[in-house]
mmCIF file of C-alpha atoms in Angstrom:
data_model
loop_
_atom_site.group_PDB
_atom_site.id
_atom_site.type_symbol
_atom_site.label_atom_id
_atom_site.label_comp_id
_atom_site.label_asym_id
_atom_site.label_seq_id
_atom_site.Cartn_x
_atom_site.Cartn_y
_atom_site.Cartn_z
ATOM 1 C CA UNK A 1 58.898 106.533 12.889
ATOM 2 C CA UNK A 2 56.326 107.409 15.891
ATOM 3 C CA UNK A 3 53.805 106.959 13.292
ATOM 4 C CA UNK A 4 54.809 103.044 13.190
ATOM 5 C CA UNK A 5 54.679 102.594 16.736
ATOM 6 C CA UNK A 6 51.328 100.851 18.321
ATOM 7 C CA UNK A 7 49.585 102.681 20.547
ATOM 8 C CA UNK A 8 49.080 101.878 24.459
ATOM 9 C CA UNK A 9 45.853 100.571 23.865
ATOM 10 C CA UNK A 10 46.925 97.865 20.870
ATOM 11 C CA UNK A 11 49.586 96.498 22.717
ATOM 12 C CA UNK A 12 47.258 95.901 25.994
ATOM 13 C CA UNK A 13 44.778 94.311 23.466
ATOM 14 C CA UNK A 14 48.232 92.244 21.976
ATOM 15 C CA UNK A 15 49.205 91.540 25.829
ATOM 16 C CA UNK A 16 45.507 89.843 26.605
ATOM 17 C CA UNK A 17 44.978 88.276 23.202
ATOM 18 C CA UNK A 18 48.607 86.103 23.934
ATOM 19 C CA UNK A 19 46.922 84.452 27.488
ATOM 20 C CA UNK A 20 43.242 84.183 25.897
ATOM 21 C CA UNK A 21 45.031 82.255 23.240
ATOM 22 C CA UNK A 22 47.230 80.319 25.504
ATOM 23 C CA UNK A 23 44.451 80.003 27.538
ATOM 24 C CA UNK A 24 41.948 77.939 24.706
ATOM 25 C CA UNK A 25 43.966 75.047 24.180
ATOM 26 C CA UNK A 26 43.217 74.321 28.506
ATOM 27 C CA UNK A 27 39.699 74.206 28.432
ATOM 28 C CA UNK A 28 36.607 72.974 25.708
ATOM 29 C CA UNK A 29 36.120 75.280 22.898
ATOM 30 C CA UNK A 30 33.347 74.143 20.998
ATOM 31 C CA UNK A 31 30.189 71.654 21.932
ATOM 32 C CA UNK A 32 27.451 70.556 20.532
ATOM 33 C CA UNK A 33 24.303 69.364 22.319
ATOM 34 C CA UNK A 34 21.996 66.408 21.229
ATOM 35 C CA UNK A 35 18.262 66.472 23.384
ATOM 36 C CA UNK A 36 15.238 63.648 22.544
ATOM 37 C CA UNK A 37 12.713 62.482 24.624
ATOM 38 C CA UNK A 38 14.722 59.223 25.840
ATOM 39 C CA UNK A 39 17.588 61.809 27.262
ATOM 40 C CA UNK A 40 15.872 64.854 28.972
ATOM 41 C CA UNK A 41 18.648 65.887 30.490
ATOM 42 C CA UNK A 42 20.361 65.644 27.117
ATOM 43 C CA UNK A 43 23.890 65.010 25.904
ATOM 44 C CA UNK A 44 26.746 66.780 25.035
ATOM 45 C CA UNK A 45 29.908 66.248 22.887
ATOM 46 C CA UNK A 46 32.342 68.415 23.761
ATOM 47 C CA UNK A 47 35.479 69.207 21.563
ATOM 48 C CA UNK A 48 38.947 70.260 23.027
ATOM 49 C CA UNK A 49 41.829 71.658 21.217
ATOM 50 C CA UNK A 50 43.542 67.967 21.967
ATOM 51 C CA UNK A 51 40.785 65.574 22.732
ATOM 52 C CA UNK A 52 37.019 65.192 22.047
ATOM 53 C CA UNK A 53 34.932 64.378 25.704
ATOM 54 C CA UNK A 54 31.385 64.763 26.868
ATOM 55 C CA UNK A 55 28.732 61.853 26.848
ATOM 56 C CA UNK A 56 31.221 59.919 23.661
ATOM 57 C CA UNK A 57 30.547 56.533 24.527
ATOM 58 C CA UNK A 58 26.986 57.039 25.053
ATOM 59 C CA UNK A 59 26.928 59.045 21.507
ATOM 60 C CA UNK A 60 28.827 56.705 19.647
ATOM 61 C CA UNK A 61 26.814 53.641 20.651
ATOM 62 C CA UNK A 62 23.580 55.555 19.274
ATOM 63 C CA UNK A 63 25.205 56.450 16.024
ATOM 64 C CA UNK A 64 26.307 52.868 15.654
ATOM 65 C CA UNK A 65 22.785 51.771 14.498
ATOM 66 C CA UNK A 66 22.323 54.395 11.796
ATOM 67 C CA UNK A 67 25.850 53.798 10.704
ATOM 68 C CA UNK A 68 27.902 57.180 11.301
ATOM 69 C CA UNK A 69 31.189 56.912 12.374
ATOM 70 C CA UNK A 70 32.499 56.476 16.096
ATOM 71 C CA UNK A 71 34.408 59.186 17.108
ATOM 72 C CA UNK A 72 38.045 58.917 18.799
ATOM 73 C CA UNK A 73 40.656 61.268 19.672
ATOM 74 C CA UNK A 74 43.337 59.840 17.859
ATOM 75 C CA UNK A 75 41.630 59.576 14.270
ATOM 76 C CA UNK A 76 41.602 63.397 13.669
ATOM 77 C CA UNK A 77 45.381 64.964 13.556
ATOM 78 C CA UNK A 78 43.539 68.386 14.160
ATOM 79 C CA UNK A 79 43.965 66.996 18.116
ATOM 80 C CA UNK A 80 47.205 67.039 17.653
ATOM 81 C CA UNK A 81 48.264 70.042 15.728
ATOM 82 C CA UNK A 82 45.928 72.640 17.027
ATOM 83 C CA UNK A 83 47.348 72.940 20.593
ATOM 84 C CA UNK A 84 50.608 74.285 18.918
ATOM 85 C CA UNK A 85 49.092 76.571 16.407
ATOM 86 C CA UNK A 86 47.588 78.093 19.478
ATOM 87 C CA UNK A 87 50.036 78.703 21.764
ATOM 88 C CA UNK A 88 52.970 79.537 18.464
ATOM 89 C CA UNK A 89 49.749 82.669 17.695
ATOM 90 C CA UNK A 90 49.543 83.205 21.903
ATOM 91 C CA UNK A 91 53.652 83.223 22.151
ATOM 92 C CA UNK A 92 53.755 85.966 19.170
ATOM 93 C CA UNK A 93 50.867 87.819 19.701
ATOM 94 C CA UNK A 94 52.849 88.525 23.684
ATOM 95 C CA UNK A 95 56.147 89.153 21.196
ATOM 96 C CA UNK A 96 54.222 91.728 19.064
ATOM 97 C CA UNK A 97 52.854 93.898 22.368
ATOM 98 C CA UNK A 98 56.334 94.633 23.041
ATOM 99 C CA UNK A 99 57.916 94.690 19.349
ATOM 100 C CA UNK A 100 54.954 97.386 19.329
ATOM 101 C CA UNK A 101 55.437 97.788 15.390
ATOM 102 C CA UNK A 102 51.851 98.237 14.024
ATOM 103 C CA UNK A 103 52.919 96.174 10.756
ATOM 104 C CA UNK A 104 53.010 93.368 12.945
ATOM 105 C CA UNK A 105 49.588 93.662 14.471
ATOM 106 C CA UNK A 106 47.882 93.949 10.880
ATOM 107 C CA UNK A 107 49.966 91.005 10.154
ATOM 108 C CA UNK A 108 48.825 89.073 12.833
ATOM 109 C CA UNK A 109 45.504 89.713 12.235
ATOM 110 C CA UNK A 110 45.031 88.888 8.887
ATOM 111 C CA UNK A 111 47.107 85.844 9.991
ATOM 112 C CA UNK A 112 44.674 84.975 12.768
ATOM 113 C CA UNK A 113 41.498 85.350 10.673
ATOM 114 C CA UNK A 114 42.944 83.023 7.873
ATOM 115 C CA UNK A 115 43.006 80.314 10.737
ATOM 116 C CA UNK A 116 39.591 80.975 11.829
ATOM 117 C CA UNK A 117 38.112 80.397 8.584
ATOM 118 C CA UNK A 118 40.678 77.357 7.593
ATOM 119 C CA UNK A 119 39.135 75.951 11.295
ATOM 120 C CA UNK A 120 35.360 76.635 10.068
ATOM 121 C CA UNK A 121 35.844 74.597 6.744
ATOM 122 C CA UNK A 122 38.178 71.731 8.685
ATOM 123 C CA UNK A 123 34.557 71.693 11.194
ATOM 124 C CA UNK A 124 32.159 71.755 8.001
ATOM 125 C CA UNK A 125 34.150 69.260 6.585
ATOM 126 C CA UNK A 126 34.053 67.162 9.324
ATOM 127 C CA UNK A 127 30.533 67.698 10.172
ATOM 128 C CA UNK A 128 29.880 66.945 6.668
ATOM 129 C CA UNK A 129 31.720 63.342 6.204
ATOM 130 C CA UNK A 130 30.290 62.274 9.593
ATOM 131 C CA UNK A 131 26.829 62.941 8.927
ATOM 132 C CA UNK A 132 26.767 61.473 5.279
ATOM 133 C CA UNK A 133 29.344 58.877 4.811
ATOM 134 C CA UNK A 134 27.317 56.334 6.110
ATOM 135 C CA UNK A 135 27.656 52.517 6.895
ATOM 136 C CA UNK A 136 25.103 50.821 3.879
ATOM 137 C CA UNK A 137 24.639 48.084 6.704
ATOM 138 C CA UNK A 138 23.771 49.853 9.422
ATOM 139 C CA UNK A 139 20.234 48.832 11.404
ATOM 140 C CA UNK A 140 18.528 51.920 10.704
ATOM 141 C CA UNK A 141 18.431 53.246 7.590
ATOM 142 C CA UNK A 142 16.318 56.482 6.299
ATOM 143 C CA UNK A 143 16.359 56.606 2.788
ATOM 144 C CA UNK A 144 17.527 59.784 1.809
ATOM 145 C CA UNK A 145 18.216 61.100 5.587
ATOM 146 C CA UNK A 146 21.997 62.531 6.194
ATOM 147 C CA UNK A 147 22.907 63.263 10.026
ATOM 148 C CA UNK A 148 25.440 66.054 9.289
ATOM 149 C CA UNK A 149 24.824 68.233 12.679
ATOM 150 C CA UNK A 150 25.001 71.874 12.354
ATOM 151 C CA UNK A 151 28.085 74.342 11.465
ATOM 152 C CA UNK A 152 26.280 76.448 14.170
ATOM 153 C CA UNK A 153 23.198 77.150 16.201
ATOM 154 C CA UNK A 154 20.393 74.464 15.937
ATOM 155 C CA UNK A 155 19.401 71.145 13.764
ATOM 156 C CA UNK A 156 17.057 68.644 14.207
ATOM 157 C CA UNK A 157 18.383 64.913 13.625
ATOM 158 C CA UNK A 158 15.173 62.774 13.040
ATOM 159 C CA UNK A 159 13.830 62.981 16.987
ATOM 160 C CA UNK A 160 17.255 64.451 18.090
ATOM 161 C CA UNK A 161 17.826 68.048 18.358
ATOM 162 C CA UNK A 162 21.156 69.168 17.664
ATOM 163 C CA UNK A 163 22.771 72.091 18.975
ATOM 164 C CA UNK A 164 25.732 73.491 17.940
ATOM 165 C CA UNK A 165 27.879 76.606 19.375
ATOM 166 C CA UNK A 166 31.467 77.710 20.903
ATOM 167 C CA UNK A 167 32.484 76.710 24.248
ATOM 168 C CA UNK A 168 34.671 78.637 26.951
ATOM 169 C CA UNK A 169 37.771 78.282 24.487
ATOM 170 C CA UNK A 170 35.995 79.269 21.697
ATOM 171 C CA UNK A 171 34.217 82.206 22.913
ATOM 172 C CA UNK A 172 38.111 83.134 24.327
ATOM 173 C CA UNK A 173 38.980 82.609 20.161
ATOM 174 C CA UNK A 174 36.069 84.637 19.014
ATOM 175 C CA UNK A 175 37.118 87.678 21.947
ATOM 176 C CA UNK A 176 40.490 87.683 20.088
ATOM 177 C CA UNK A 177 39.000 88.137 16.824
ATOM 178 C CA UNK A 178 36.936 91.507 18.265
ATOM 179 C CA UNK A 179 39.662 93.152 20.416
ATOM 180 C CA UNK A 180 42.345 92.736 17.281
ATOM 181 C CA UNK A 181 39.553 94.207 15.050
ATOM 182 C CA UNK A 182 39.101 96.962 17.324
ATOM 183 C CA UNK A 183 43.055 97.390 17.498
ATOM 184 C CA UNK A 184 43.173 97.294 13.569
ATOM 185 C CA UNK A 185 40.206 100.362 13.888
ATOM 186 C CA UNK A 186 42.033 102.289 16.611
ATOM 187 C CA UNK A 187 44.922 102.224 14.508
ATOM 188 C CA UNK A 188 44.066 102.617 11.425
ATOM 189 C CA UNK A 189 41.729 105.946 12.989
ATOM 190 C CA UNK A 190 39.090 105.494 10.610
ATOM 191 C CA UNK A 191 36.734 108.277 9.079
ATOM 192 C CA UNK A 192 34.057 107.538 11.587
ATOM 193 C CA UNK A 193 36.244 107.734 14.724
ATOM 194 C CA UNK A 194 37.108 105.487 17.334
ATOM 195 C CA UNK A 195 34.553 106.163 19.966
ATOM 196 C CA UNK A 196 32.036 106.749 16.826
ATOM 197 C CA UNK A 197 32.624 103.646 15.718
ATOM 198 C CA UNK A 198 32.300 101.601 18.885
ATOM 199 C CA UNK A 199 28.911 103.010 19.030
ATOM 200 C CA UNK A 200 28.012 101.773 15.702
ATOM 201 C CA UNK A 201 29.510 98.056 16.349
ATOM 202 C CA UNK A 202 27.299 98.393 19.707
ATOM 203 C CA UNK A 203 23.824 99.062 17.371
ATOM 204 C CA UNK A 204 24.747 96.775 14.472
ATOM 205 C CA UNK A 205 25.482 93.716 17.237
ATOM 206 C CA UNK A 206 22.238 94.609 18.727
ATOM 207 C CA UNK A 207 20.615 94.636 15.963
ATOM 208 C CA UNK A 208 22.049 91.216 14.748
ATOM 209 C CA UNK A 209 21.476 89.434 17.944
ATOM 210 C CA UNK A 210 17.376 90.664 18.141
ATOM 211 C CA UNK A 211 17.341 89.494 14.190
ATOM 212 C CA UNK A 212 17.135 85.271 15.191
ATOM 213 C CA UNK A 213 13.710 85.738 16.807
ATOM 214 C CA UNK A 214 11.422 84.580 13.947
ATOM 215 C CA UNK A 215 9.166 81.249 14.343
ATOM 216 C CA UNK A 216 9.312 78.389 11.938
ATOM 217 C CA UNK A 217 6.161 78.448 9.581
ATOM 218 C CA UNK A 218 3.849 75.228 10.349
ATOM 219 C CA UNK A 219 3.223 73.047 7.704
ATOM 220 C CA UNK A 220 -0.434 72.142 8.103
ATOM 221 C CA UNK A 221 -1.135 68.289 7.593
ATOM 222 C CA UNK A 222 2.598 67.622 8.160
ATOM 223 C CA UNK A 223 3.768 68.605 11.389
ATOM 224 C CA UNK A 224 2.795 67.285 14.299
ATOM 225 C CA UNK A 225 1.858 68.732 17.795
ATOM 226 C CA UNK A 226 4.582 68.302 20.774
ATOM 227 C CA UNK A 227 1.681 67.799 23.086
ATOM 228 C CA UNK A 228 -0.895 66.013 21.690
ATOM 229 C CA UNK A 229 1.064 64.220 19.253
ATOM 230 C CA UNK A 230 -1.701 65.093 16.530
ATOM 231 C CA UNK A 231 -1.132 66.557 12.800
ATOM 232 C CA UNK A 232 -1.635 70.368 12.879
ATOM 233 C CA UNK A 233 -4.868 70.595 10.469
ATOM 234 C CA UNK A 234 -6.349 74.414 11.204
ATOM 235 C CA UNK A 235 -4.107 77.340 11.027
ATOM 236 C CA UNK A 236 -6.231 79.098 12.846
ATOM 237 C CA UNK A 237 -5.626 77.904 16.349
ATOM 238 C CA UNK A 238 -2.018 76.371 16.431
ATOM 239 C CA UNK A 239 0.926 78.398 18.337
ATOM 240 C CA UNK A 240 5.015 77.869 18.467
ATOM 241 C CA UNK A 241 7.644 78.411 21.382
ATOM 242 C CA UNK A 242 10.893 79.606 19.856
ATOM 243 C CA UNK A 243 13.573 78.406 22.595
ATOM 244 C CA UNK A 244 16.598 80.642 23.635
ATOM 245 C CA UNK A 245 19.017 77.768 21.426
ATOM 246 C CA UNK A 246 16.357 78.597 18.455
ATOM 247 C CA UNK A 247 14.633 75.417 18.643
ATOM 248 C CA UNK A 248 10.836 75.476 17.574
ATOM 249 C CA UNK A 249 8.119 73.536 19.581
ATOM 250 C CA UNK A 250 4.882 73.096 17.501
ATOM 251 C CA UNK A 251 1.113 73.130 18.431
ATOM 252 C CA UNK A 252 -1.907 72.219 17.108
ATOM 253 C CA UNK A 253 -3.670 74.250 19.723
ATOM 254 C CA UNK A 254 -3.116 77.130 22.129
ATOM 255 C CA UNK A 255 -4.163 75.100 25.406
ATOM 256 C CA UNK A 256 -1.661 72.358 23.984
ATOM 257 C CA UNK A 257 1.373 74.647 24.364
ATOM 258 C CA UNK A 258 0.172 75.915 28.113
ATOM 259 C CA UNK A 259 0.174 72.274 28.974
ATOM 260 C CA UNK A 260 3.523 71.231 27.324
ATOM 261 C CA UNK A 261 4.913 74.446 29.318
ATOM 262 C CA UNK A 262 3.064 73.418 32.641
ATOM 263 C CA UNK A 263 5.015 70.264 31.817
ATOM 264 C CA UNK A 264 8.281 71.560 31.411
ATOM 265 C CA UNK A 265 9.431 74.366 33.571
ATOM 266 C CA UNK A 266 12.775 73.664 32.987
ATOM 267 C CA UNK A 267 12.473 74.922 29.561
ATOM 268 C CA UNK A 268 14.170 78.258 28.508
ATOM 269 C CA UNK A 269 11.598 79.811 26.192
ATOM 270 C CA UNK A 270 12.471 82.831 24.376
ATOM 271 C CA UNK A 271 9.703 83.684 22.069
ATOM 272 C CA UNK A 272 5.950 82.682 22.182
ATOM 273 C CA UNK A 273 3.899 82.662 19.058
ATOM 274 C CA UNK A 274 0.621 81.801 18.131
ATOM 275 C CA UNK A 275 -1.956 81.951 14.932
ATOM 276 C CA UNK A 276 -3.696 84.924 14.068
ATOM 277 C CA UNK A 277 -7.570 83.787 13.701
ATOM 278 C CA UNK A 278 -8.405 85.965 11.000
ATOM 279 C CA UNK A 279 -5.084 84.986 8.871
ATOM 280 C CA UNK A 280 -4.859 81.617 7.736
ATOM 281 C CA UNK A 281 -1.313 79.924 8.966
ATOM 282 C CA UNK A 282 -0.182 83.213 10.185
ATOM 283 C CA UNK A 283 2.264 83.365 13.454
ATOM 284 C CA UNK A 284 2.323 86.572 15.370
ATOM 285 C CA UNK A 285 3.724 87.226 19.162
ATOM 286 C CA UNK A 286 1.649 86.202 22.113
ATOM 287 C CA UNK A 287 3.060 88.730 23.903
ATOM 288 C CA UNK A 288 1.333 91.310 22.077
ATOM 289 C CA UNK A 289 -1.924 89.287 20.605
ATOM 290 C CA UNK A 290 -5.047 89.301 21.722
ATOM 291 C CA UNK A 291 -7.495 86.511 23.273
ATOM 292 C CA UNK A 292 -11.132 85.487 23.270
ATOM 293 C CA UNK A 293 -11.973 82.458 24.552
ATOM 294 C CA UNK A 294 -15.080 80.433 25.360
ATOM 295 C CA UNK A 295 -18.157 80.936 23.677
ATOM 296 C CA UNK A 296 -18.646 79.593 20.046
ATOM 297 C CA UNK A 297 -14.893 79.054 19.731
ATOM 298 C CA UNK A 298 -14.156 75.236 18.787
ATOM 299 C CA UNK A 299 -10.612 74.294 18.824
ATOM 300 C CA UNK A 300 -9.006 71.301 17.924
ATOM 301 C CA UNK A 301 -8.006 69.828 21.481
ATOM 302 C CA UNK A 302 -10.644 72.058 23.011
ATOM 303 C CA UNK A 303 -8.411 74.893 24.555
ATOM 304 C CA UNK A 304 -11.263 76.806 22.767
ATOM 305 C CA UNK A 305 -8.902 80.108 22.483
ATOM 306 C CA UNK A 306 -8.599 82.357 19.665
ATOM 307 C CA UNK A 307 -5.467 84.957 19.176
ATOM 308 C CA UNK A 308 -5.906 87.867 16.910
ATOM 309 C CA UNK A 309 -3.149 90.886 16.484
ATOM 310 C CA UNK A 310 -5.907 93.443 15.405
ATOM 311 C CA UNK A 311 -7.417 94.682 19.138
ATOM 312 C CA UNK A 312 -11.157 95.851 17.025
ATOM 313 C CA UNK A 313 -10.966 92.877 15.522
ATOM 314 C CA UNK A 314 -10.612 90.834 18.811
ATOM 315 C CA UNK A 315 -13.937 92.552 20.204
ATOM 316 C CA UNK A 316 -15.749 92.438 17.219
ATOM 317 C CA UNK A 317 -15.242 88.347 17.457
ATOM 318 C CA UNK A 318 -15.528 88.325 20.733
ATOM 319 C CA UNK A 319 -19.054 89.717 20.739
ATOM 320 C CA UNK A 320 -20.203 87.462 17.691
ATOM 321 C CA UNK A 321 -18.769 84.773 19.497
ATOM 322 C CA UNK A 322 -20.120 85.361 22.680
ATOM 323 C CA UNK A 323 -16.870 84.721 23.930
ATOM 324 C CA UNK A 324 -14.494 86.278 26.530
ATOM 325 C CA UNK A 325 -11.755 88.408 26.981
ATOM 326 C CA UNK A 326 -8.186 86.494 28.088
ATOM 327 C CA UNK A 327 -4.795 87.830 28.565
ATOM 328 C CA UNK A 328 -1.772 85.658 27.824
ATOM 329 C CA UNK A 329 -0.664 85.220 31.385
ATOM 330 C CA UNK A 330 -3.766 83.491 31.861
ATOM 331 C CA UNK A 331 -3.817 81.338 29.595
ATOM 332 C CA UNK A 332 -0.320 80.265 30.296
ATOM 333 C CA UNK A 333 -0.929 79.628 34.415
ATOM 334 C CA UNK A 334 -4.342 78.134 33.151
#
């Protein structure tokens, strides 16, 4: 029978899991943010677990003229449902940490998780009829184009940029998730070990979360620089800024991106890439490139910078250029 009993640690993790629950339906738990160049402060829709809020009025009056659907509360029964799923699974989830039987806990798990992905493909679905069931007499029409904004992370919505990703509630949902999981482990006392396997969670999620940090390829002759506003025609000179949301920013020259950074200081950059001169259309880190400039160098908008990721091959050019040798921060506070 002692065997069947949950252990101190599960029913503190049961205990906290009841108020984070509770807790969700109180505050916005999921968002998604919409930046363009006519809102630079951006907007924001934010999604409760009884009413949708943010910029709504603003939103709706833009999606109006490419026909998508306004949003109100009281068209989705979700609104009205949800706040009692979540506190019925916060009321039992405070029964089960005193029941303490650990039947109940796998139960409630499995239970829990079923929700979560029943919620993902209610959002999808959503997502999906709002950005493609369109009005045929709308004032803007894109043949072709659907507006379905992302599940998660980042979009781009003709000159909107979409961003989509959990809010205080549903970061308190997705904390539920992990400390049941790691109840489930503790109990179950898997091969690996408790501690042991804490330490493996810790690499894999570290792992996972330096994985997103890859630029866009640029498609020469069809993007466009964010600077300059020109097509991207050489792949030898252009560069990308990767933001922390995972939105790309592409140039058809070095000094272009310095500039648009110079620009916009309120920008939170995460990665800066730029083309490798000796590869054709080839991206590699500024961070760890490195820069002749001057000389014979010719680039497009006359930043007259070249970025290589080979250090011999950087001297060799820069001595057959008659160039000179930059480092990044320098170009960047140029």
């Amino acid at each position: 029978m002692k065997n069947k009993i949950l252990s101190i640690f599960s029913r503190a993790v049961l205990f906290v899991c009841g108020f984070l629950l509770v807790g969700s339906i109180f505050v916005p738990m999921w968002k998604i943010e919409l930046t363009a160049p006519q809102y630079p402060e951006g907007l924001v829709l934010k999604l409760h677990a009884t009413k949708i809020a943010g910029d709504v009025d603003i939103i709706n009056g833009l999606n109006h003229y490419i026909g998508m659907k306004t949003l109100h509360t009281e068209d989705f029964i979700e609104f009205k449902i949800l706040p009692y799923i979540l506190g019925m699974f916060g009321i039992i989830a405070l029964s089960c940490s005193f029941y303490a039987k650990r039947n109940t806990l796998y139960i409630f798990f499995f239970s829990f998780v079923l929700f979560g992905v029943l919620a993902a493909i209610d959002f999808y679905r959503w997502n999906y009829d709002y950005g493609h069931n369109l009005d045929p007499n709308a004032a803007i029409r894109v043949p072709g184009m659907a507006y379905q904004p992302p599940l998660l992370g980042y979009k781009q919505l003709l000159n909107f940029g979409a961003y989509s990703i959990p809010d205080i509630g549903g970061w308190m949902l997705i904390t539920v998730g992990v400390l049941l999981f790691l109840a489930i482990i503790k109990e179950k006392k898997s091969a690996l070990g408790f501690n042991k396997f804490l330490s493996v969670l810790f690499i894999i999620s570290f792992l996972f979360s330096c994985s997103g940090d890859k630029p866009i390829p640029i498609k020469i002759n069809a993007d466009n620089c964010e600077y300059c506003k020109m097509g991207i025609s050489d792949g030898k000179y252009g560069a990308e800024i990767i933001t922390r949301k995972g939105r790309a920013y592409k140039f058809d020259d070095i000094a272009c991106m310095a500039n648009y950074c110079k620009e916009h200081p309120e920008m939170k950059v995460k990665s800066y890439y730029v083309h490798d001169y000796t590869r054709e259309n080839e991206l590699i880190l500024a961070e760890k490139a490195f820069f002749i400039s001057g000389g014979t160098i010719k680039s497009p908008m006359h930043g007259n910078v070249a970025a290589f990721s080979n250090k011999s091959q950087s001297k060799a050019f820069e001595a057959e250029s008659k160039g000179t040798e930059i480092e990044w921060r320098s170009i960047l506070e140029k």
